[in-house]
mmCIF file with all atom_site columns, C-alpha atoms in Angstrom:
data_model
loop_
_atom_site.group_PDB
_atom_site.id
_atom_site.type_symbol
_atom_site.label_atom_id
_atom_site.label_alt_id
_atom_site.label_comp_id
_atom_site.label_asym_id
_atom_site.label_entity_id
_atom_site.label_seq_id
_atom_site.pdbx_PDB_ins_code
_atom_site.Cartn_x
_atom_site.Cartn_y
_atom_site.Cartn_z
_atom_site.occupancy
_atom_site.B_iso_or_equiv
_atom_site.pdbx_formal_charge
_atom_site.auth_seq_id
_atom_site.auth_comp_id
_atom_site.auth_asym_id
_atom_site.auth_atom_id
_atom_site.pdbx_PDB_model_num
ATOM 1   C CA . MET A 1 1   ? 61.442 26.604 137.115 1.00 0.00 ? 1   MET A CA 1
ATOM 2   C CA . THR A 1 2   ? 58.846 26.973 134.338 1.00 0.00 ? 2   THR A CA 1
ATOM 3   C CA . ASP A 1 3   ? 57.709 30.002 132.386 1.00 0.00 ? 3   ASP A CA 1
ATOM 4   C CA . ALA A 1 4   ? 54.115 31.186 132.344 1.00 0.00 ? 4   ALA A CA 1
ATOM 5   C CA . VAL A 1 5   ? 52.178 29.492 129.578 1.00 0.00 ? 5   VAL A CA 1
ATOM 6   C CA . ILE A 1 6   ? 49.552 31.661 127.914 1.00 0.00 ? 6   ILE A CA 1
ATOM 7   C CA . SER A 1 7   ? 46.951 30.209 125.572 1.00 0.00 ? 7   SER A CA 1
ATOM 8   C CA . ARG A 1 8   ? 45.567 33.263 123.782 1.00 0.00 ? 8   ARG A CA 1
ATOM 9   C CA . VAL A 1 9   ? 42.411 32.164 122.005 1.00 0.00 ? 9   VAL A CA 1
ATOM 10  C CA . THR A 1 10  ? 40.504 35.406 121.462 1.00 0.00 ? 10  THR A CA 1
ATOM 11  C CA . SER A 1 11  ? 40.156 38.772 123.088 1.00 0.00 ? 11  SER A CA 1
ATOM 12  C CA . ALA A 1 12  ? 36.979 37.253 124.537 1.00 0.00 ? 12  ALA A CA 1
ATOM 13  C CA . VAL A 1 13  ? 37.734 34.131 126.596 1.00 0.00 ? 13  VAL A CA 1
ATOM 14  C CA . THR A 1 14  ? 41.354 33.365 127.513 1.00 0.00 ? 14  THR A CA 1
ATOM 15  C CA . LEU A 1 15  ? 42.938 30.370 129.213 1.00 0.00 ? 15  LEU A CA 1
ATOM 16  C CA . LEU A 1 16  ? 46.073 31.039 131.273 1.00 0.00 ? 16  LEU A CA 1
ATOM 17  C CA . LYS A 1 17  ? 48.483 28.890 133.245 1.00 0.00 ? 17  LYS A CA 1
ATOM 18  C CA . ALA A 1 18  ? 50.268 30.626 136.085 1.00 0.00 ? 18  ALA A CA 1
ATOM 19  C CA . PRO A 1 19  ? 54.008 30.063 136.594 1.00 0.00 ? 19  PRO A CA 1
ATOM 20  C CA . HIS A 1 20  ? 54.588 27.177 138.995 1.00 0.00 ? 20  HIS A CA 1
ATOM 21  C CA . PHE A 1 21  ? 57.829 26.692 140.958 1.00 0.00 ? 21  PHE A CA 1
ATOM 22  C CA . GLY A 1 22  ? 58.411 23.499 142.943 1.00 0.00 ? 22  GLY A CA 1
ATOM 23  C CA . ASP A 1 23  ? 61.078 21.994 145.174 1.00 0.00 ? 23  ASP A CA 1
ATOM 24  C CA . ALA A 1 24  ? 61.322 19.521 148.066 1.00 0.00 ? 24  ALA A CA 1
ATOM 25  C CA . ARG A 1 25  ? 59.212 21.791 150.291 1.00 0.00 ? 25  ARG A CA 1
ATOM 26  C CA . GLY A 1 26  ? 56.275 21.983 147.898 1.00 0.00 ? 26  GLY A CA 1
ATOM 27  C CA . TRP A 1 27  ? 55.498 24.703 145.368 1.00 0.00 ? 27  TRP A CA 1
ATOM 28  C CA . PHE A 1 28  ? 54.885 28.407 144.801 1.00 0.00 ? 28  PHE A CA 1
ATOM 29  C CA . THR A 1 29  ? 52.756 30.111 142.166 1.00 0.00 ? 29  THR A CA 1
ATOM 30  C CA . GLU A 1 30  ? 52.089 33.695 141.190 1.00 0.00 ? 30  GLU A CA 1
ATOM 31  C CA . THR A 1 31  ? 48.280 33.723 141.125 1.00 0.00 ? 31  THR A CA 1
ATOM 32  C CA . TYR A 1 32  ? 47.897 37.142 139.502 1.00 0.00 ? 32  TYR A CA 1
ATOM 33  C CA . SER A 1 33  ? 50.184 39.487 137.621 1.00 0.00 ? 33  SER A CA 1
ATOM 34  C CA . GLU A 1 34  ? 48.804 42.559 135.894 1.00 0.00 ? 34  GLU A CA 1
ATOM 35  C CA . ARG A 1 35  ? 51.747 42.435 133.477 1.00 0.00 ? 35  ARG A CA 1
ATOM 36  C CA . ARG A 1 36  ? 51.048 38.789 132.574 1.00 0.00 ? 36  ARG A CA 1
ATOM 37  C CA . ALA A 1 37  ? 47.320 39.493 132.187 1.00 0.00 ? 37  ALA A CA 1
ATOM 38  C CA . GLU A 1 38  ? 47.939 42.464 129.901 1.00 0.00 ? 38  GLU A CA 1
ATOM 39  C CA . SER A 1 39  ? 50.316 40.408 127.751 1.00 0.00 ? 39  SER A CA 1
ATOM 40  C CA . ALA A 1 40  ? 47.403 37.976 127.241 1.00 0.00 ? 40  ALA A CA 1
ATOM 41  C CA . GLY A 1 41  ? 45.065 40.794 126.191 1.00 0.00 ? 41  GLY A CA 1
ATOM 42  C CA . ILE A 1 42  ? 43.295 41.082 129.545 1.00 0.00 ? 42  ILE A CA 1
ATOM 43  C CA . ASP A 1 43  ? 43.084 44.789 130.211 1.00 0.00 ? 43  ASP A CA 1
ATOM 44  C CA . VAL A 1 44  ? 40.631 45.171 133.093 1.00 0.00 ? 44  VAL A CA 1
ATOM 45  C CA . ARG A 1 45  ? 40.922 46.378 136.658 1.00 0.00 ? 45  ARG A CA 1
ATOM 46  C CA . PHE A 1 46  ? 39.819 43.796 139.219 1.00 0.00 ? 46  PHE A CA 1
ATOM 47  C CA . VAL A 1 47  ? 38.119 45.291 142.285 1.00 0.00 ? 47  VAL A CA 1
ATOM 48  C CA . GLN A 1 48  ? 36.922 42.296 144.325 1.00 0.00 ? 48  GLN A CA 1
ATOM 49  C CA . ASP A 1 49  ? 38.020 38.727 145.081 1.00 0.00 ? 49  ASP A CA 1
ATOM 50  C CA . ASN A 1 50  ? 35.438 35.993 145.758 1.00 0.00 ? 50  ASN A CA 1
ATOM 51  C CA . GLN A 1 51  ? 35.837 32.416 146.964 1.00 0.00 ? 51  GLN A CA 1
ATOM 52  C CA . SER A 1 52  ? 33.383 29.522 147.134 1.00 0.00 ? 52  SER A CA 1
ATOM 53  C CA . PHE A 1 53  ? 33.455 26.115 148.814 1.00 0.00 ? 53  PHE A CA 1
ATOM 54  C CA . SER A 1 54  ? 31.434 23.193 147.438 1.00 0.00 ? 54  SER A CA 1
ATOM 55  C CA . ALA A 1 55  ? 31.161 20.062 149.572 1.00 0.00 ? 55  ALA A CA 1
ATOM 56  C CA . ALA A 1 56  ? 29.668 17.624 147.039 1.00 0.00 ? 56  ALA A CA 1
ATOM 57  C CA . THR A 1 57  ? 30.922 16.263 143.742 1.00 0.00 ? 57  THR A CA 1
ATOM 58  C CA . GLY A 1 58  ? 28.619 17.484 140.971 1.00 0.00 ? 58  GLY A CA 1
ATOM 59  C CA . THR A 1 59  ? 27.869 20.861 142.520 1.00 0.00 ? 59  THR A CA 1
ATOM 60  C CA . VAL A 1 60  ? 26.868 23.216 139.701 1.00 0.00 ? 60  VAL A CA 1
ATOM 61  C CA . ARG A 1 61  ? 27.188 26.974 140.156 1.00 0.00 ? 61  ARG A CA 1
ATOM 62  C CA . GLY A 1 62  ? 25.865 28.978 137.234 1.00 0.00 ? 62  GLY A CA 1
ATOM 63  C CA . LEU A 1 63  ? 25.280 30.077 134.630 1.00 0.00 ? 63  LEU A CA 1
ATOM 64  C CA . HIS A 1 64  ? 25.791 33.565 136.107 1.00 0.00 ? 64  HIS A CA 1
ATOM 65  C CA . PHE A 1 65  ? 26.549 37.091 134.915 1.00 0.00 ? 65  PHE A CA 1
ATOM 66  C CA . GLN A 1 66  ? 26.066 40.648 136.096 1.00 0.00 ? 66  GLN A CA 1
ATOM 67  C CA . ARG A 1 67  ? 24.324 43.222 133.874 1.00 0.00 ? 67  ARG A CA 1
ATOM 68  C CA . SER A 1 68  ? 25.320 46.812 133.124 1.00 0.00 ? 68  SER A CA 1
ATOM 69  C CA . PRO A 1 69  ? 26.045 49.228 134.613 1.00 0.00 ? 69  PRO A CA 1
ATOM 70  C CA . HIS A 1 70  ? 27.902 46.774 136.886 1.00 0.00 ? 70  HIS A CA 1
ATOM 71  C CA . ALA A 1 71  ? 28.817 44.063 134.381 1.00 0.00 ? 71  ALA A CA 1
ATOM 72  C CA . GLN A 1 72  ? 31.680 41.855 135.575 1.00 0.00 ? 72  GLN A CA 1
ATOM 73  C CA . ALA A 1 73  ? 34.633 40.236 133.899 1.00 0.00 ? 73  ALA A CA 1
ATOM 74  C CA . LYS A 1 74  ? 36.023 37.300 135.916 1.00 0.00 ? 74  LYS A CA 1
ATOM 75  C CA . LEU A 1 75  ? 39.379 35.578 136.319 1.00 0.00 ? 75  LEU A CA 1
ATOM 76  C CA . VAL A 1 76  ? 38.613 32.120 137.748 1.00 0.00 ? 76  VAL A CA 1
ATOM 77  C CA . ARG A 1 77  ? 40.911 29.544 139.342 1.00 0.00 ? 77  ARG A CA 1
ATOM 78  C CA . CYS A 1 78  ? 40.446 26.392 141.395 1.00 0.00 ? 78  CYS A CA 1
ATOM 79  C CA . VAL A 1 79  ? 42.385 26.538 144.660 1.00 0.00 ? 79  VAL A CA 1
ATOM 80  C CA . ARG A 1 80  ? 41.386 23.101 145.996 1.00 0.00 ? 80  ARG A CA 1
ATOM 81  C CA . GLY A 1 81  ? 40.314 20.093 143.927 1.00 0.00 ? 81  GLY A CA 1
ATOM 82  C CA . SER A 1 82  ? 39.115 20.397 140.328 1.00 0.00 ? 82  SER A CA 1
ATOM 83  C CA . ILE A 1 83  ? 36.257 21.799 138.252 1.00 0.00 ? 83  ILE A CA 1
ATOM 84  C CA . MET A 1 84  ? 35.012 22.002 134.696 1.00 0.00 ? 84  MET A CA 1
ATOM 85  C CA . ASP A 1 85  ? 34.588 25.704 134.032 1.00 0.00 ? 85  ASP A CA 1
ATOM 86  C CA . TYR A 1 86  ? 32.366 27.151 131.277 1.00 0.00 ? 86  TYR A CA 1
ATOM 87  C CA . ALA A 1 87  ? 31.782 30.450 129.472 1.00 0.00 ? 87  ALA A CA 1
ATOM 88  C CA . VAL A 1 88  ? 28.677 30.975 127.295 1.00 0.00 ? 88  VAL A CA 1
ATOM 89  C CA . ASP A 1 89  ? 28.504 33.768 124.698 1.00 0.00 ? 89  ASP A CA 1
ATOM 90  C CA . ILE A 1 90  ? 25.475 35.996 125.451 1.00 0.00 ? 90  ILE A CA 1
ATOM 91  C CA . ARG A 1 91  ? 26.512 39.015 123.345 1.00 0.00 ? 91  ARG A CA 1
ATOM 92  C CA . LEU A 1 92  ? 23.634 40.241 121.187 1.00 0.00 ? 92  LEU A CA 1
ATOM 93  C CA . GLY A 1 93  ? 24.485 39.907 117.484 1.00 0.00 ? 93  GLY A CA 1
ATOM 94  C CA . SER A 1 94  ? 27.389 37.530 118.031 1.00 0.00 ? 94  SER A CA 1
ATOM 95  C CA . PRO A 1 95  ? 27.673 34.722 115.455 1.00 0.00 ? 95  PRO A CA 1
ATOM 96  C CA . THR A 1 96  ? 28.570 32.456 118.395 1.00 0.00 ? 96  THR A CA 1
ATOM 97  C CA . TYR A 1 97  ? 25.622 33.556 120.582 1.00 0.00 ? 97  TYR A CA 1
ATOM 98  C CA . GLY A 1 98  ? 24.621 30.686 122.878 1.00 0.00 ? 98  GLY A CA 1
ATOM 99  C CA . LYS A 1 99  ? 27.834 28.741 122.156 1.00 0.00 ? 99  LYS A CA 1
ATOM 100 C CA . TRP A 1 100 ? 30.177 27.722 124.942 1.00 0.00 ? 100 TRP A CA 1
ATOM 101 C CA . VAL A 1 101 ? 33.757 26.789 125.744 1.00 0.00 ? 101 VAL A CA 1
ATOM 102 C CA . GLY A 1 102 ? 34.999 24.879 128.751 1.00 0.00 ? 102 GLY A CA 1
ATOM 103 C CA . ALA A 1 103 ? 38.248 24.026 130.484 1.00 0.00 ? 103 ALA A CA 1
ATOM 104 C CA . LYS A 1 104 ? 39.268 21.811 133.360 1.00 0.00 ? 104 LYS A CA 1
ATOM 105 C CA . LEU A 1 105 ? 40.801 23.894 136.156 1.00 0.00 ? 105 LEU A CA 1
ATOM 106 C CA . THR A 1 106 ? 42.769 22.194 138.923 1.00 0.00 ? 106 THR A CA 1
ATOM 107 C CA . ALA A 1 107 ? 44.528 23.376 142.038 1.00 0.00 ? 107 ALA A CA 1
ATOM 108 C CA . GLU A 1 108 ? 47.668 21.473 141.019 1.00 0.00 ? 108 GLU A CA 1
ATOM 109 C CA . GLY A 1 109 ? 47.716 22.786 137.452 1.00 0.00 ? 109 GLY A CA 1
ATOM 110 C CA . CYS A 1 110 ? 47.215 26.475 138.326 1.00 0.00 ? 110 CYS A CA 1
ATOM 111 C CA . GLU A 1 111 ? 45.017 27.042 135.240 1.00 0.00 ? 111 GLU A CA 1
ATOM 112 C CA . GLN A 1 112 ? 42.865 30.181 135.101 1.00 0.00 ? 112 GLN A CA 1
ATOM 113 C CA . LEU A 1 113 ? 39.950 31.088 132.860 1.00 0.00 ? 113 LEU A CA 1
ATOM 114 C CA . TYR A 1 114 ? 39.304 34.713 131.976 1.00 0.00 ? 114 TYR A CA 1
ATOM 115 C CA . VAL A 1 115 ? 35.587 35.282 131.342 1.00 0.00 ? 115 VAL A CA 1
ATOM 116 C CA . PRO A 1 116 ? 34.947 38.784 129.978 1.00 0.00 ? 116 PRO A CA 1
ATOM 117 C CA . VAL A 1 117 ? 31.800 40.883 130.099 1.00 0.00 ? 117 VAL A CA 1
ATOM 118 C CA . GLY A 1 118 ? 29.195 39.432 127.743 1.00 0.00 ? 118 GLY A CA 1
ATOM 119 C CA . PHE A 1 119 ? 29.586 35.822 128.806 1.00 0.00 ? 119 PHE A CA 1
ATOM 120 C CA . ALA A 1 120 ? 27.627 33.745 131.314 1.00 0.00 ? 120 ALA A CA 1
ATOM 121 C CA . HIS A 1 121 ? 29.859 31.710 133.632 1.00 0.00 ? 121 HIS A CA 1
ATOM 122 C CA . GLY A 1 122 ? 29.379 28.433 135.455 1.00 0.00 ? 122 GLY A CA 1
ATOM 123 C CA . PHE A 1 123 ? 31.251 25.427 136.759 1.00 0.00 ? 123 PHE A CA 1
ATOM 124 C CA . VAL A 1 124 ? 30.757 21.933 138.126 1.00 0.00 ? 124 VAL A CA 1
ATOM 125 C CA . THR A 1 125 ? 32.899 20.310 140.798 1.00 0.00 ? 125 THR A CA 1
ATOM 126 C CA . LEU A 1 126 ? 34.664 17.101 139.744 1.00 0.00 ? 126 LEU A CA 1
ATOM 127 C CA . GLU A 1 127 ? 35.328 15.946 143.306 1.00 0.00 ? 127 GLU A CA 1
ATOM 128 C CA . ALA A 1 128 ? 34.289 16.673 146.879 1.00 0.00 ? 128 ALA A CA 1
ATOM 129 C CA . ASP A 1 129 ? 35.453 19.655 148.963 1.00 0.00 ? 129 ASP A CA 1
ATOM 130 C CA . VAL A 1 130 ? 36.346 22.031 146.141 1.00 0.00 ? 130 VAL A CA 1
ATOM 131 C CA . GLU A 1 131 ? 37.295 25.688 146.552 1.00 0.00 ? 131 GLU A CA 1
ATOM 132 C CA . VAL A 1 132 ? 37.167 28.195 143.701 1.00 0.00 ? 132 VAL A CA 1
ATOM 133 C CA . ALA A 1 133 ? 38.507 31.760 143.814 1.00 0.00 ? 133 ALA A CA 1
ATOM 134 C CA . TYR A 1 134 ? 37.855 34.457 141.259 1.00 0.00 ? 134 TYR A CA 1
ATOM 135 C CA . LYS A 1 135 ? 38.546 38.101 140.666 1.00 0.00 ? 135 LYS A CA 1
ATOM 136 C CA . VAL A 1 136 ? 35.812 40.400 139.325 1.00 0.00 ? 136 VAL A CA 1
ATOM 137 C CA . SER A 1 137 ? 36.016 43.752 137.576 1.00 0.00 ? 137 SER A CA 1
ATOM 138 C CA . ASP A 1 138 ? 33.031 45.359 139.322 1.00 0.00 ? 138 ASP A CA 1
ATOM 139 C CA . PHE A 1 139 ? 31.403 45.075 142.732 1.00 0.00 ? 139 PHE A CA 1
ATOM 140 C CA . TYR A 1 140 ? 28.420 42.786 143.319 1.00 0.00 ? 140 TYR A CA 1
ATOM 141 C CA . GLU A 1 141 ? 25.110 44.559 142.768 1.00 0.00 ? 141 GLU A CA 1
ATOM 142 C CA . PRO A 1 142 ? 22.004 42.445 143.503 1.00 0.00 ? 142 PRO A CA 1
ATOM 143 C CA . ASP A 1 143 ? 19.848 44.483 141.089 1.00 0.00 ? 143 ASP A CA 1
ATOM 144 C CA . CYS A 1 144 ? 22.210 43.593 138.217 1.00 0.00 ? 144 CYS A CA 1
ATOM 145 C CA . ASP A 1 145 ? 22.482 39.886 139.073 1.00 0.00 ? 145 ASP A CA 1
ATOM 146 C CA . GLY A 1 146 ? 21.446 37.565 136.239 1.00 0.00 ? 146 GLY A CA 1
ATOM 147 C CA . GLY A 1 147 ? 21.644 34.007 135.023 1.00 0.00 ? 147 GLY A CA 1
ATOM 148 C CA . ILE A 1 148 ? 20.562 31.336 132.563 1.00 0.00 ? 148 ILE A CA 1
ATOM 149 C CA . ILE A 1 149 ? 19.498 27.821 133.533 1.00 0.00 ? 149 ILE A CA 1
ATOM 150 C CA . TRP A 1 150 ? 22.524 25.511 133.636 1.00 0.00 ? 150 TRP A CA 1
ATOM 151 C CA . ASN A 1 151 ? 20.988 22.677 131.567 1.00 0.00 ? 151 ASN A CA 1
ATOM 152 C CA . ASP A 1 152 ? 19.405 24.717 128.765 1.00 0.00 ? 152 ASP A CA 1
ATOM 153 C CA . PRO A 1 153 ? 19.221 22.273 125.833 1.00 0.00 ? 153 PRO A CA 1
ATOM 154 C CA . THR A 1 154 ? 19.794 25.033 123.250 1.00 0.00 ? 154 THR A CA 1
ATOM 155 C CA . ILE A 1 155 ? 23.183 25.740 124.869 1.00 0.00 ? 155 ILE A CA 1
ATOM 156 C CA . GLY A 1 156 ? 23.895 22.033 125.311 1.00 0.00 ? 156 GLY A CA 1
ATOM 157 C CA . ILE A 1 157 ? 26.761 21.968 127.796 1.00 0.00 ? 157 ILE A CA 1
ATOM 158 C CA . ASP A 1 158 ? 27.887 18.391 128.391 1.00 0.00 ? 158 ASP A CA 1
ATOM 159 C CA . TRP A 1 159 ? 28.215 18.605 132.198 1.00 0.00 ? 159 TRP A CA 1
ATOM 160 C CA . PRO A 1 160 ? 30.321 15.755 133.672 1.00 0.00 ? 160 PRO A CA 1
ATOM 161 C CA . LEU A 1 161 ? 27.957 14.788 136.493 1.00 0.00 ? 161 LEU A CA 1
ATOM 162 C CA . PRO A 1 162 ? 28.079 11.905 138.963 1.00 0.00 ? 162 PRO A CA 1
ATOM 163 C CA . GLU A 1 163 ? 25.339 9.246  139.027 1.00 0.00 ? 163 GLU A CA 1
ATOM 164 C CA . GLY A 1 164 ? 23.276 11.250 141.512 1.00 0.00 ? 164 GLY A CA 1
ATOM 165 C CA . GLY A 1 165 ? 23.080 14.246 139.171 1.00 0.00 ? 165 GLY A CA 1
ATOM 166 C CA . ALA A 1 166 ? 23.686 17.924 139.830 1.00 0.00 ? 166 ALA A CA 1
ATOM 167 C CA . VAL A 1 167 ? 23.666 19.617 143.236 1.00 0.00 ? 167 VAL A CA 1
ATOM 168 C CA . LEU A 1 168 ? 22.059 23.054 142.782 1.00 0.00 ? 168 LEU A CA 1
ATOM 169 C CA . SER A 1 169 ? 20.940 26.054 144.774 1.00 0.00 ? 169 SER A CA 1
ATOM 170 C CA . ASP A 1 170 ? 17.224 26.873 144.695 1.00 0.00 ? 170 ASP A CA 1
ATOM 171 C CA . LYS A 1 171 ? 18.106 30.084 142.833 1.00 0.00 ? 171 LYS A CA 1
ATOM 172 C CA . ASP A 1 172 ? 20.125 28.313 140.114 1.00 0.00 ? 172 ASP A CA 1
ATOM 173 C CA . ASN A 1 173 ? 17.383 25.727 139.627 1.00 0.00 ? 173 ASN A CA 1
ATOM 174 C CA . ILE A 1 174 ? 14.812 28.329 138.482 1.00 0.00 ? 174 ILE A CA 1
ATOM 175 C CA . LEU A 1 175 ? 16.888 30.564 136.199 1.00 0.00 ? 175 LEU A CA 1
ATOM 176 C CA . PRO A 1 176 ? 15.384 31.394 132.775 1.00 0.00 ? 176 PRO A CA 1
ATOM 177 C CA . THR A 1 177 ? 16.319 29.684 129.524 1.00 0.00 ? 177 THR A CA 1
ATOM 178 C CA . LEU A 1 178 ? 18.385 31.393 126.854 1.00 0.00 ? 178 LEU A CA 1
ATOM 179 C CA . ALA A 1 179 ? 15.193 31.903 124.812 1.00 0.00 ? 179 ALA A CA 1
ATOM 180 C CA . GLN A 1 180 ? 13.607 33.753 127.754 1.00 0.00 ? 180 GLN A CA 1
ATOM 181 C CA . PHE A 1 181 ? 16.672 35.962 128.219 1.00 0.00 ? 181 PHE A CA 1
ATOM 182 C CA . GLU A 1 182 ? 16.934 39.444 126.666 1.00 0.00 ? 182 GLU A CA 1
ATOM 183 C CA . SER A 1 183 ? 20.604 40.326 126.315 1.00 0.00 ? 183 SER A CA 1
ATOM 184 C CA . ASP A 1 184 ? 21.901 43.875 126.639 1.00 0.00 ? 184 ASP A CA 1
ATOM 185 C CA . PHE A 1 185 ? 25.511 42.803 126.051 1.00 0.00 ? 185 PHE A CA 1
ATOM 186 C CA . GLU A 1 186 ? 26.991 44.046 122.765 1.00 0.00 ? 186 GLU A CA 1
ATOM 187 C CA . TYR A 1 187 ? 29.058 41.943 120.381 1.00 0.00 ? 187 TYR A CA 1
ATOM 188 C CA . ASN A 1 188 ? 32.631 43.288 120.123 1.00 0.00 ? 188 ASN A CA 1
ATOM 189 C CA . GLY A 1 189 ? 33.399 41.789 116.711 1.00 0.00 ? 189 GLY A CA 1
ATOM 190 C CA . VAL A 1 190 ? 35.340 38.778 118.029 1.00 0.00 ? 190 VAL A CA 1
ATOM 191 C CA . PRO A 1 191 ? 33.522 35.421 117.822 1.00 0.00 ? 191 PRO A CA 1
ATOM 192 C CA . LEU A 1 192 ? 34.097 32.801 120.486 1.00 0.00 ? 192 LEU A CA 1
ATOM 193 C CA . GLN A 1 193 ? 36.957 30.415 119.641 1.00 0.00 ? 193 GLN A CA 1
ATOM 194 C CA . PRO A 1 194 ? 37.749 26.936 121.015 1.00 0.00 ? 194 PRO A CA 1
ATOM 195 C CA . LEU A 1 195 ? 40.113 26.862 123.976 1.00 0.00 ? 195 LEU A CA 1
ATOM 196 C CA . THR A 1 196 ? 43.455 25.165 123.370 1.00 0.00 ? 196 THR A CA 1
ATOM 197 C CA . GLY A 1 197 ? 46.615 24.353 125.257 1.00 0.00 ? 197 GLY A CA 1
ATOM 198 C CA . ILE A 1 198 ? 45.298 22.441 128.254 1.00 0.00 ? 198 ILE A CA 1
#
């Protein structure tokens, strides 16, 4: 039996590892605990669960966010396979505006990335047949849907892609650059910090 490991990096982006219990039959994990989330500084109410399946290695989903009045915080985990998961600071006035952090999330490791309001989110699959599940703090509203192009050179995410390059949706392939984006997210006084503990 292992205890939950919490890597508290800021009140902005937080990396968690769920408790994981194994025996001869396999394993069990507690995928969400409000008490554990609150102890890590995550004080939001999640109202919807989403899940995606990506068939190809190198599938990129992002960089996405939802604007006010339906802005979403997310709690992301990989339930099959592995991904590199990213959060980009898009809070107006932030000293870390346009900067990013990333973490590898795996089904076996039970890691979770909390992405609060004010950050764009995206991930790339590191293998075939990957499933990702995430909780959100507000319902999906198409009129509030937003994004930034995944390969914006001013953001400079180092995506681990296979030889064939990224697999993208038509929508994600035509998102605006950070320079074309007008943020209405406010800086909360906490700059983005590097993720640690994984």
